[in-house]
Coordinates of C-alpha atoms and ligand atoms in Angstrom, one line a residue:
M1 CA 19.0 -25.2 -21.0
T2 CA 18.1 -22.4 -18.2
E3 CA 17.9 -18.8 -19.7
S4 CA 20.3 -16.6 -17.6
Y5 CA 19.9 -13.0 -16.8
D6 CA 22.0 -10.6 -14.8
V7 CA 18.8 -9.8 -12.6
I8 CA 15.5 -11.3 -12.0
I9 CA 12.6 -9.4 -10.5
I10 CA 9.8 -11.4 -9.3
G11 CA 6.5 -9.2 -9.0
T12 CA 5.9 -5.7 -10.8
G13 CA 4.3 -3.8 -8.1
A14 CA 5.5 -0.7 -6.0
G15 CA 8.7 -2.5 -5.3
G16 CA 9.5 -4.4 -8.3
G17 CA 8.0 -2.0 -10.8
T18 CA 10.1 1.0 -9.3
L19 CA 13.2 -1.5 -9.2
A20 CA 13.0 -2.4 -12.9
R21 CA 12.8 1.2 -14.0
H22 CA 15.9 2.1 -11.9
L23 CA 17.9 -0.7 -13.2
A24 CA 16.9 -0.6 -16.9
P25 CA 19.3 2.2 -18.1
S26 CA 22.1 0.2 -16.7
G27 CA 22.0 -2.1 -19.9
K28 CA 21.7 -5.2 -17.6
K29 CA 20.0 -8.0 -18.7
V30 CA 16.8 -7.7 -16.4
L31 CA 14.0 -10.1 -16.4
L32 CA 10.6 -9.5 -14.6
L33 CA 8.4 -12.4 -13.9
E34 CA 4.8 -11.2 -13.1
R35 CA 2.1 -13.8 -12.2
G36 CA -0.8 -11.5 -13.7
G37 CA -1.4 -10.1 -17.0
W38 CA -1.8 -6.4 -18.1
L39 CA -5.0 -5.0 -16.5
P40 CA -7.3 -4.7 -19.5
R41 CA -8.2 -1.0 -20.4
E42 CA -12.0 -1.2 -20.7
P43 CA -15.3 0.8 -19.5
E44 CA -15.3 -1.4 -16.6
N45 CA -12.1 0.3 -15.2
W46 CA -14.4 3.2 -14.1
S47 CA -17.6 1.4 -13.2
T48 CA -18.6 1.3 -9.4
E49 CA -20.5 -1.9 -10.1
A50 CA -17.8 -3.5 -11.7
V51 CA -15.0 -2.6 -9.3
F52 CA -16.9 -2.5 -5.9
V53 CA -19.8 -4.8 -6.2
D54 CA -18.6 -7.5 -8.7
N55 CA -14.9 -7.4 -7.4
R56 CA -13.7 -7.4 -11.2
Y57 CA -10.3 -6.7 -10.3
V58 CA -9.6 -8.7 -7.2
S59 CA -7.6 -12.0 -7.3
A60 CA -9.4 -15.3 -7.1
D61 CA -7.1 -16.7 -4.3
T62 CA -8.2 -18.5 -1.5
W63 CA -6.6 -17.5 1.9
Y64 CA -7.6 -19.0 5.5
D65 CA -7.4 -17.2 8.7
G66 CA -6.0 -18.8 11.6
N67 CA -8.9 -20.9 12.4
G68 CA -8.6 -22.4 8.8
K69 CA -11.5 -20.3 7.7
P70 CA -11.6 -19.4 4.1
F71 CA -11.5 -15.7 2.9
Q72 CA -11.1 -14.1 -0.3
P73 CA -8.2 -11.5 0.1
G74 CA -8.2 -8.1 -1.6
V75 CA -5.0 -8.6 -3.5
H76 CA -4.6 -7.6 -7.1
Y77 CA -2.3 -9.7 -9.5
F78 CA -1.6 -7.4 -12.4
V79 CA 1.4 -5.9 -14.1
G80 CA 2.0 -2.9 -11.5
G81 CA 0.5 -4.9 -8.7
A82 CA -1.6 -3.3 -6.0
T83 CA -1.0 0.1 -7.5
K84 CA -3.1 -0.4 -10.3
L85 CA -6.0 -0.1 -8.1
Y86 CA -4.4 1.9 -5.3
G87 CA -5.3 5.6 -3.9
A88 CA -2.0 6.9 -5.0
A89 CA -1.8 8.8 -1.7
L90 CA 1.9 8.7 -1.5
Y91 CA 3.3 9.8 1.9
R92 CA 6.5 9.6 3.4
L93 CA 7.1 8.1 7.0
R94 CA 7.7 10.5 9.8
K95 CA 11.0 10.9 10.8
E96 CA 10.2 9.6 14.2
D97 CA 9.0 6.1 12.5
F98 CA 12.5 5.1 11.7
G99 CA 13.2 5.4 15.7
E100 CA 11.7 3.3 18.3
L101 CA 8.2 4.8 19.3
R102 CA 6.2 3.5 22.4
H103 CA 2.5 3.2 21.6
H104 CA -0.3 2.1 23.7
D105 CA 0.0 -1.8 22.7
G106 CA 3.9 -1.7 22.9
I107 CA 7.0 -0.6 21.0
S108 CA 7.1 0.2 17.4
P109 CA 10.7 -1.0 16.6
A110 CA 13.2 1.0 14.9
W111 CA 14.5 0.8 11.2
P112 CA 18.0 -0.4 10.6
I113 CA 18.4 2.7 8.5
S114 CA 17.5 6.3 9.4
Y115 CA 15.1 8.7 7.8
D116 CA 18.0 10.9 6.4
E117 CA 19.5 7.8 4.7
L118 CA 16.3 7.1 2.9
E119 CA 15.4 10.8 2.3
P120 CA 17.1 11.2 -1.0
Y121 CA 15.3 8.4 -2.0
Y122 CA 12.1 9.7 -1.2
T123 CA 12.9 12.8 -3.1
L124 CA 13.7 10.6 -6.0
A125 CA 10.5 8.4 -5.6
E126 CA 8.4 11.3 -5.3
D127 CA 9.8 12.6 -8.7
R128 CA 9.5 9.2 -10.5
Y129 CA 6.0 9.0 -9.3
Q130 CA 5.0 12.7 -9.9
V131 CA 3.8 13.4 -6.5
H132 CA 1.8 16.7 -6.3
G133 CA 1.9 18.4 -2.6
A134 CA 2.7 21.3 -0.7
R135 CA 5.7 21.2 1.9
G136 CA 5.5 23.2 5.2
E137 CA 1.7 23.0 5.9
D138 CA 1.8 19.3 8.1
P139 CA 3.8 20.1 11.3
T140 CA 4.5 16.4 11.4
E141 CA 6.1 16.4 7.9
P142 CA 9.7 15.1 8.0
P143 CA 12.5 17.3 6.3
A144 CA 12.9 16.9 2.6
S145 CA 15.9 18.0 0.4
A146 CA 13.5 19.3 -2.3
P147 CA 10.0 20.5 -3.0
Y148 CA 7.4 18.2 -4.3
P149 CA 7.9 18.0 -8.2
H150 CA 4.4 19.1 -8.7
P151 CA 2.1 21.6 -7.1
A152 CA -0.5 20.2 -4.6
V153 CA -3.8 19.2 -6.1
S154 CA -6.3 21.9 -5.3
H155 CA -9.3 21.2 -3.0
E156 CA -12.8 21.2 -4.6
P157 CA -15.2 23.6 -2.7
R158 CA -16.6 21.5 0.1
I159 CA -13.0 20.2 1.0
Q160 CA -11.6 23.7 0.9
Q161 CA -14.4 24.4 3.4
L162 CA -13.4 21.6 5.4
S163 CA -10.0 22.5 5.5
D164 CA -11.0 26.3 6.6
D165 CA -13.3 24.8 9.4
L166 CA -10.6 22.5 10.6
E167 CA -8.2 25.5 11.0
A168 CA -10.6 27.6 12.5
A169 CA -11.0 24.8 15.1
G170 CA -7.2 25.0 15.8
H171 CA -6.1 22.1 13.6
H172 CA -3.5 21.8 10.8
P173 CA -5.0 20.3 7.7
F174 CA -2.7 20.0 4.9
H175 CA -2.8 19.1 0.9
A176 CA -2.3 15.3 0.7
P177 CA 0.5 14.0 -1.5
C178 CA -1.4 12.8 -4.5
G179 CA 0.2 10.5 -7.2
I180 CA -2.1 11.8 -10.0
M181 CA -1.0 13.3 -13.2
L182 CA -3.3 16.4 -13.2
D183 CA -1.8 19.7 -14.7
E184 CA -4.5 22.3 -13.4
S185 CA -2.7 25.0 -15.3
N186 CA -3.1 23.4 -18.5
P187 CA -6.4 21.5 -18.3
P188 CA -6.5 20.7 -22.1
Y189 CA -3.0 18.9 -21.8
S190 CA -3.7 17.5 -18.5
T191 CA -3.5 13.5 -18.4
C192 CA -5.6 13.2 -15.5
V193 CA -9.3 14.4 -15.9
R194 CA -9.8 14.9 -12.0
C195 CA -12.6 12.0 -11.9
S196 CA -14.5 10.3 -8.9
Q197 CA -13.4 6.9 -10.0
C198 CA -9.9 7.0 -8.6
D199 CA -9.2 5.5 -5.3
G200 CA -9.8 1.8 -5.6
F201 CA -10.3 2.1 -9.3
P202 CA -7.9 1.2 -12.0
C203 CA -7.3 4.5 -14.2
L204 CA -8.6 4.0 -17.7
V205 CA -6.7 6.9 -19.2
H206 CA -3.5 6.0 -17.4
A207 CA -3.2 9.0 -15.6
K208 CA -2.6 7.4 -11.9
S209 CA 1.0 7.3 -10.6
D210 CA 0.9 3.7 -10.7
A211 CA 3.9 1.1 -11.2
E212 CA 2.7 -0.2 -14.3
V213 CA 2.5 3.3 -16.0
L214 CA 5.6 4.8 -14.3
G215 CA 7.8 1.4 -13.4
V216 CA 7.4 -1.4 -15.8
R217 CA 6.5 0.7 -19.2
P218 CA 9.4 3.1 -19.2
A219 CA 11.5 -0.1 -18.0
L220 CA 10.4 -2.0 -21.2
E221 CA 11.7 1.0 -23.5
H222 CA 14.9 -0.6 -22.9
P223 CA 16.0 -3.4 -24.8
N224 CA 17.8 -5.2 -22.0
V225 CA 14.3 -5.3 -19.8
T226 CA 12.3 -8.3 -20.5
L227 CA 8.6 -9.0 -19.0
L228 CA 6.9 -12.3 -18.8
T229 CA 3.1 -11.9 -17.8
N230 CA 1.3 -14.9 -16.3
A231 CA 4.5 -16.2 -15.4
R232 CA 4.2 -17.4 -11.6
V233 CA 7.2 -18.1 -9.9
T234 CA 6.5 -21.4 -7.7
R235 CA 9.8 -22.1 -6.2
L236 CA 13.5 -20.7 -5.9
E237 CA 16.1 -23.3 -6.1
T238 CA 19.7 -22.8 -4.8
N239 CA 23.2 -24.3 -5.2
D240 CA 24.0 -27.6 -3.2
A241 CA 25.4 -25.5 -0.2
G242 CA 22.3 -23.5 -0.3
T243 CA 24.3 -20.2 -0.4
A244 CA 22.8 -18.6 -3.8
V245 CA 19.6 -18.9 -5.8
T246 CA 20.3 -20.5 -9.0
E247 CA 17.0 -20.8 -10.5
A248 CA 13.5 -19.3 -10.4
V249 CA 10.9 -22.0 -11.4
V250 CA 7.9 -20.5 -13.1
E251 CA 4.4 -21.9 -14.1
R252 CA 3.2 -20.2 -17.5
D253 CA 0.3 -21.4 -19.6
G254 CA 0.3 -24.6 -17.6
T255 CA 4.0 -25.4 -18.2
E256 CA 7.1 -25.4 -16.0
E257 CA 10.2 -22.8 -17.1
R258 CA 13.2 -22.1 -15.4
Y259 CA 15.0 -19.0 -15.5
G260 CA 18.5 -18.1 -13.9
A261 CA 20.4 -14.9 -13.1
D262 CA 23.1 -13.7 -10.8
V263 CA 20.6 -11.6 -8.5
V264 CA 17.2 -12.6 -7.9
V265 CA 14.9 -9.8 -6.4
V266 CA 11.7 -10.9 -4.8
A267 CA 8.8 -8.4 -4.6
C268 CA 5.7 -10.5 -4.6
G269 CA 3.7 -8.5 -1.9
A270 CA 4.3 -9.1 1.7
A271 CA 2.1 -12.2 1.9
N272 CA 3.1 -13.6 -1.6
T273 CA 6.9 -13.0 -1.0
A274 CA 6.8 -15.0 2.5
K275 CA 4.9 -17.7 0.5
L276 CA 7.4 -18.2 -1.9
L277 CA 10.3 -18.4 0.4
L278 CA 8.6 -20.9 2.8
Q279 CA 7.3 -22.7 -0.3
S280 CA 11.1 -22.9 -1.5
A281 CA 12.5 -24.9 1.7
S282 CA 15.1 -27.7 0.9
N283 CA 17.4 -29.6 2.5
T284 CA 19.7 -26.8 3.4
H285 CA 17.0 -24.3 4.1
A286 CA 14.5 -26.6 5.8
K287 CA 11.9 -24.1 7.5
G288 CA 11.8 -22.1 4.0
L289 CA 14.4 -20.2 2.0
A290 CA 16.5 -17.8 4.2
N291 CA 14.6 -18.5 7.1
G292 CA 17.0 -20.1 9.5
S293 CA 15.8 -17.2 12.0
D294 CA 12.1 -18.5 11.8
Q295 CA 11.3 -15.0 11.2
V296 CA 9.9 -15.3 7.5
G297 CA 6.0 -14.7 7.4
R298 CA 6.2 -13.1 11.1
N299 CA 5.3 -9.7 12.1
Y300 CA 2.6 -9.2 9.4
M301 CA 1.1 -5.6 9.5
Y302 CA -1.6 -4.2 7.8
H303 CA -2.7 -0.9 9.4
D304 CA -5.5 -0.8 12.1
S305 CA -7.7 1.5 9.4
T306 CA -11.3 2.3 9.5
A307 CA -13.3 3.9 6.4
V308 CA -15.9 6.3 7.8
L309 CA -18.3 8.8 6.4
A310 CA -19.9 11.7 7.9
L311 CA -23.0 13.6 6.8
S312 CA -22.5 16.8 5.6
R313 CA -25.3 19.4 6.1
E314 CA -25.1 20.3 2.4
E315 CA -24.6 18.1 -0.4
N316 CA -20.9 17.1 -1.2
E317 CA -20.5 17.5 -4.8
T318 CA -16.9 16.5 -4.7
A319 CA -15.2 14.4 -7.6
Y320 CA -11.7 13.9 -6.1
Q321 CA -11.9 13.9 -2.6
K322 CA -8.3 12.5 -1.5
T323 CA -6.7 16.3 -1.5
L324 CA -6.7 16.8 2.3
G325 CA -4.9 15.2 5.3
L326 CA -4.8 15.9 9.0
N327 CA -1.9 14.4 11.3
D328 CA -2.6 16.3 14.3
F329 CA -3.1 13.2 16.3
Y330 CA -0.2 11.3 14.7
F331 CA 1.9 11.2 17.6
G332 CA -0.9 11.5 20.5
A333 CA -3.4 13.9 21.7
D334 CA -3.9 16.1 25.0
D335 CA -5.8 13.4 26.7
F336 CA -3.6 10.5 25.2
E337 CA 0.1 10.2 25.5
F338 CA 0.5 7.5 22.6
P339 CA 0.2 7.8 18.7
L340 CA -3.3 7.8 17.5
G341 CA -2.7 8.0 13.5
N342 CA -3.4 9.7 10.4
V343 CA -6.6 11.0 9.1
Q344 CA -7.2 11.4 5.3
M345 CA -9.9 11.6 2.7
V346 CA -11.0 8.5 0.9
G347 CA -12.6 8.4 -2.5
K348 CA -16.0 9.9 -2.3
S349 CA -19.0 7.5 -1.2
Q350 CA -21.4 6.5 -4.1
A351 CA -24.8 4.8 -3.7
A352 CA -23.8 1.8 -5.8
M353 CA -21.0 0.9 -3.2
F354 CA -23.5 0.1 -0.5
R355 CA -25.6 -1.9 -2.3
G356 CA -26.9 -4.7 -0.4
E357 CA -25.0 -3.6 2.7
R358 CA -27.0 -1.2 4.5
P359 CA -24.9 0.3 7.4
R360 CA -26.4 -0.4 10.7
E361 CA -26.2 3.2 11.9
T362 CA -28.6 4.5 9.1
R363 CA -31.1 2.9 11.2
L364 CA -30.9 5.8 13.5
A365 CA -31.9 8.1 10.7
P366 CA -34.4 6.0 8.6
D367 CA -35.4 8.8 6.5
W368 CA -31.8 8.9 5.1
T369 CA -31.8 6.8 1.7
L370 CA -28.6 5.3 0.8
E371 CA -28.6 7.4 -2.2
R372 CA -29.1 10.5 -0.3
M373 CA -26.5 9.4 2.3
A374 CA -24.2 9.2 -0.4
K375 CA -24.8 12.7 -1.7
H376 CA -24.1 14.2 1.7
A377 CA -21.2 11.6 2.5
I378 CA -17.7 13.3 3.4
D379 CA -15.3 10.2 3.5
F380 CA -12.4 9.8 5.7
W381 CA -9.6 7.0 6.2
L382 CA -8.2 6.8 9.6
S383 CA -5.3 4.7 10.1
T384 CA -3.6 3.8 13.4
E385 CA -0.1 2.1 13.2
D386 CA -0.2 -1.9 13.5
L387 CA 2.6 -3.2 15.7
P388 CA 4.6 -6.0 14.4
R389 CA 3.9 -9.1 16.3
P390 CA 5.7 -12.4 16.0
E391 CA 2.8 -14.4 16.2
N392 CA 0.8 -12.2 13.3
R393 CA 2.0 -14.5 10.7
I394 CA 1.8 -16.0 7.2
M395 CA 2.1 -19.5 7.1
L396 CA 1.4 -22.4 4.5
D397 CA -1.2 -25.1 5.1
G398 CA -0.6 -28.7 3.7
D399 CA -1.8 -27.5 0.4
R400 CA 0.6 -24.7 0.1
N401 CA -2.3 -22.3 0.6
I402 CA -1.7 -19.0 2.6
R403 CA -2.6 -19.3 6.3
L404 CA -2.9 -15.9 8.0
T405 CA -3.0 -15.7 11.7
Y406 CA -3.8 -11.9 12.8
T407 CA -4.8 -10.4 16.1
E408 CA -5.4 -6.6 16.2
T409 CA -3.0 -4.4 18.0
N410 CA -3.7 -0.8 19.1
A411 CA -7.3 -1.2 19.3
E412 CA -7.5 1.5 22.1
A413 CA -5.5 4.0 20.0
K414 CA -7.7 3.4 16.7
R415 CA -11.0 3.7 19.2
R416 CA -9.6 7.0 20.1
L417 CA -8.9 8.5 16.7
Y418 CA -12.3 7.5 15.8
A419 CA -13.6 9.6 18.4
K420 CA -11.5 12.5 17.8
V421 CA -12.9 12.9 14.6
K422 CA -16.2 12.3 15.5
S423 CA -16.2 14.9 18.4
L424 CA -14.9 17.3 15.4
L425 CA -18.0 17.0 13.3
G426 CA -20.3 19.6 14.8
K427 CA -17.7 22.2 14.2
L428 CA -17.2 21.1 10.5
D429 CA -21.0 21.6 9.4
M430 CA -21.6 18.1 9.7
N431 CA -24.4 16.0 11.3
P432 CA -22.4 15.6 14.6
D433 CA -24.4 12.5 15.5
H434 CA -23.0 10.0 12.8
L435 CA -19.7 9.0 11.8
I436 CA -20.7 6.1 9.6
H437 CA -18.3 3.0 9.3
R438 CA -18.2 2.4 5.5
F439 CA -19.4 -0.9 4.4
A440 CA -17.8 -0.9 1.0
Y441 CA -14.2 -0.5 -0.2
M442 CA -12.2 -3.1 2.0
K443 CA -15.2 -3.2 4.2
N444 CA -15.9 -2.1 7.6
D445 CA -13.0 -2.2 10.0
I446 CA -10.8 -3.7 7.5
P447 CA -11.2 -7.4 8.4
I448 CA -8.0 -9.6 7.4
A449 CA -9.3 -9.8 3.8
G450 CA -8.9 -6.0 3.4
C451 CA -5.0 -6.5 3.1
A452 CA -4.1 -3.6 1.0
H453 CA -1.5 -2.4 3.2
Q454 CA -0.1 -5.5 4.0
A455 CA 3.6 -5.4 5.3
G456 CA 6.2 -7.0 7.5
T457 CA 6.8 -10.8 6.9
C458 CA 10.6 -10.4 5.8
R459 CA 12.0 -7.4 7.7
F460 CA 15.4 -6.2 7.6
G461 CA 17.6 -5.4 10.2
S462 CA 21.1 -6.0 11.4
D463 CA 20.8 -9.1 13.4
P464 CA 20.2 -12.3 11.5
A465 CA 18.6 -13.8 14.6
T466 CA 15.7 -11.4 14.4
S467 CA 15.5 -10.1 10.7
V468 CA 15.3 -12.0 7.3
L469 CA 17.2 -9.5 5.4
D470 CA 20.3 -7.2 6.0
V471 CA 20.5 -3.6 5.6
N472 CA 20.8 -3.8 2.1
C473 CA 17.8 -6.3 1.7
K474 CA 19.8 -9.1 1.0
A475 CA 18.8 -12.3 2.9
H476 CA 21.3 -12.9 5.5
E477 CA 21.8 -16.4 4.4
L478 CA 22.1 -16.1 0.7
D479 CA 24.7 -14.3 -1.3
N480 CA 22.1 -13.1 -4.2
L481 CA 18.5 -13.2 -3.0
Y482 CA 16.9 -9.8 -2.3
V483 CA 13.5 -8.2 -1.2
V484 CA 12.1 -5.0 -2.1
D485 CA 8.5 -4.9 -1.5
T486 CA 6.6 -3.9 1.9
S487 CA 7.6 -7.0 3.5
V488 CA 11.0 -5.5 4.3
F489 CA 9.3 -3.2 6.9
P490 CA 10.3 -3.3 10.6
S491 CA 7.3 -1.0 11.2
I492 CA 4.7 0.3 9.2
G493 CA 4.0 3.9 10.9
A494 CA 0.3 5.2 10.3
V495 CA 0.6 6.5 6.9
N496 CA 0.4 4.7 3.4
P497 CA 3.2 2.3 2.8
A498 CA 3.7 2.5 -1.0
L499 CA 6.0 5.5 -1.4
T500 CA 8.4 4.2 1.3
A501 CA 8.3 0.7 -0.4
M502 CA 9.3 3.0 -3.9
A503 CA 11.8 4.8 -2.1
N504 CA 13.5 1.7 -0.6
S505 CA 13.2 -0.2 -3.7
L506 CA 15.5 3.0 -5.3
R507 CA 18.0 2.5 -2.4
V508 CA 18.5 -1.2 -2.7
G509 CA 18.6 -0.5 -6.5
D510 CA 21.5 1.7 -6.3
H511 CA 23.3 -0.9 -4.2
L512 CA 22.5 -3.4 -7.0
L513 CA 24.0 -1.0 -9.7
E514 CA 27.1 -1.0 -7.6
R515 CA 27.2 -4.6 -7.1
L516 CA 26.6 -5.3 -10.7
K517 CA 29.2 -3.0 -12.0
Ligands
LIG601 C1 -7.3 -0.6 -3.2 C2 -6.1 -0.2 -2.7 C3 -5.8 1.2 -2.2 C4 -4.5 1.6 -1.9 N1 -4.3 2.7 -1.7 C5 -3.1 3.2 -1.2 C6 -2.6 4.7 -1.2 O1 -3.5 5.5 -1.3 N2 -1.4 4.9 -0.9 C7 -0.3 3.8 -0.7 O2 0.8 4.3 -0.4 N3 -0.9 2.7 -0.9 C8 -2.1 2.3 -1.1 N4 -2.2 1.1 -1.2 C9 -1.2 -0.1 -0.9 C10 -0.1 -0.3 -1.8 O3 -0.8 -0.5 -3.4 C11 0.7 -1.4 -1.5 O4 1.4 -0.9 -0.4 C12 2.1 -1.6 -2.8 O5 1.5 -1.7 -3.8 C13 2.9 -2.7 -2.2 O6 3.7 -2.8 -3.1 P1 4.6 -4.3 -3.1 O7 5.6 -4.2 -4.5 O8 4.7 -4.8 -1.8 O9 3.3 -5.4 -3.6 P2 2.5 -5.3 -4.9 O10 2.4 -3.8 -5.3 O11 1.2 -5.9 -4.5 O12 3.1 -6.1 -6.0 C14 3.5 -7.4 -6.0 C15 3.4 -8.2 -7.3 O13 3.7 -9.4 -7.3 C16 2.8 -10.3 -8.1 N5 3.2 -11.7 -7.7 C17 2.8 -12.2 -6.6 N6 3.0 -13.4 -6.3 C18 3.8 -13.5 -7.3 C19 4.6 -14.8 -8.0 N7 4.4 -15.9 -7.1 N8 5.3 -14.9 -9.1 C20 5.2 -13.9 -9.8 N9 4.5 -12.8 -9.3 C21 4.0 -12.6 -8.3 C22 1.6 -9.6 -8.2 O14 0.9 -10.2 -9.1 C23 1.9 -8.0 -8.1 O15 2.1 -7.7 -9.2 C24 -3.7 0.5 -1.7 C25 -3.7 -0.7 -1.8 C26 -5.0 -1.1 -2.5 C27 -5.2 -2.5 -2.9
LIG602 S1 -8.7 11.3 -11.1 FE1 -7.0 11.2 -12.8 S2 -5.9 9.7 -12.1 FE2 -7.6 9.2 -10.9 S3 -8.7 7.8 -12.2 FE3 -9.4 9.8 -12.4 S4 -8.2 10.4 -14.3 FE4 -7.3 8.7 -13.4

């Protein structure tokens, strides 16, 4: 007989883990199905070689590009999902991102909810994920109903100097919102030890605000919540009319198991959520579950990001580098009327990351060894908004493998953002000639394998012809199927996506608590 629950949540990352914690105190019977296991706590968590060279925590999946060429996607299957490895830069989208925005390559569409509707949930998400930040420094910052729950993480000396130099050059650097449990007022009791192995690494001491530590673990303190690990959902079955999901079919330890629930929530990440719905095609849902509109899998986005490093004249001894952001080009520049994007810091370069991949640009400076380069590096992460295009999509091939067809959008804006940062270097006490693409950490120019910021594929909206989900993120075509991960995004903005997924998950969670009363 099928075991039955009030709610099944599939996937335990930013979307699923956050929802689990929100529903847990209700006493409702909640089942979490997670295809991965617990990420082992081991010395390799903080080993640059293990994480960046050996890809120890990257899934063994093979996906295929639009031409059928195989690649290994940068995805992470663990309790906590991608947040186990993320940089925990927990940004809100800008208020304007919720409306229609004109870009160089076209329109970034409006969301079906306004910023003001999501605002209370951003505040709650910042609280749950212990975000450290400072309001009032970033001119593009959207209005907030509460201060950050924790003070901003201080800049280390070289980043403070960068901040001062940017201000002197007329810019508005700000303290970036960081999800690390650092208590600078009481170091002996701080969970976070402020190390250099954060962005892209798991946190050995569980001080990163990830969805395992602050989502799943608190949820499991409630006896009504059950977690099954290594439980990959392969299919969702419906009733004969196709109006409700009746069972999740699970592959666990080589055997098939089935679980039922009144409500089923999918949160597998944008690519895998689309995959699950597509492979759940049936007589009543011939093109895939909830896919009468043919929108499932479409509008895949992942940010036009570039990881670059500049060479500081002095050595950069910063350990935790992600404390600074710059949004002065978010909506455009004096010489460009369209949005360019966000500039932030990325985890500090280490020579071991470059092993075997000597950046071409260093040929310009042959006296710079990789070690010396890493010591002087100041590392930036430039993100331009990627526009949703129906032809950028997840499909399944004959063997049910993911096929990701993607053509870049907004390349001109991305090029200009890079040029803007490069033009600033001389004023920032950095070598003016070199803004070097990083050939580590998600690779240069983030080819499609670097799908860390994947979003879209099941967007929510009010029109069933152009969206998969309604305003509550319930499938238009089914009574009890919801999605709460980044796949719901109608547009992605140019800031990191996790906090928005968490906030939206809390919003949908409130709707579910009402529904389940
Ligand atoms: C290296 C790295 C750095 C990043 N840095 C940042 C950052 O600084 N700030 C930020 O905002 N974002 C960052 N991101 C992105 C952020 O982590 C994601 O946007 C976020 O985790 C997405 O949440 P999600 O719920 O959509 O998916 P995920 O968090 O990926 O969760 C999906 C979960 O579903 C599980 N799953 C998948 N398929 C199945 C199935 N069939 N059955 C059962 N379970 C399944 C997966 O194992 C996973 O646990 C980063 C990501 C990476 C990889
Ligand atoms: S900086 Fe803090 S949160 Fe990040 S890995 Fe180090 S100890 Fe963990």
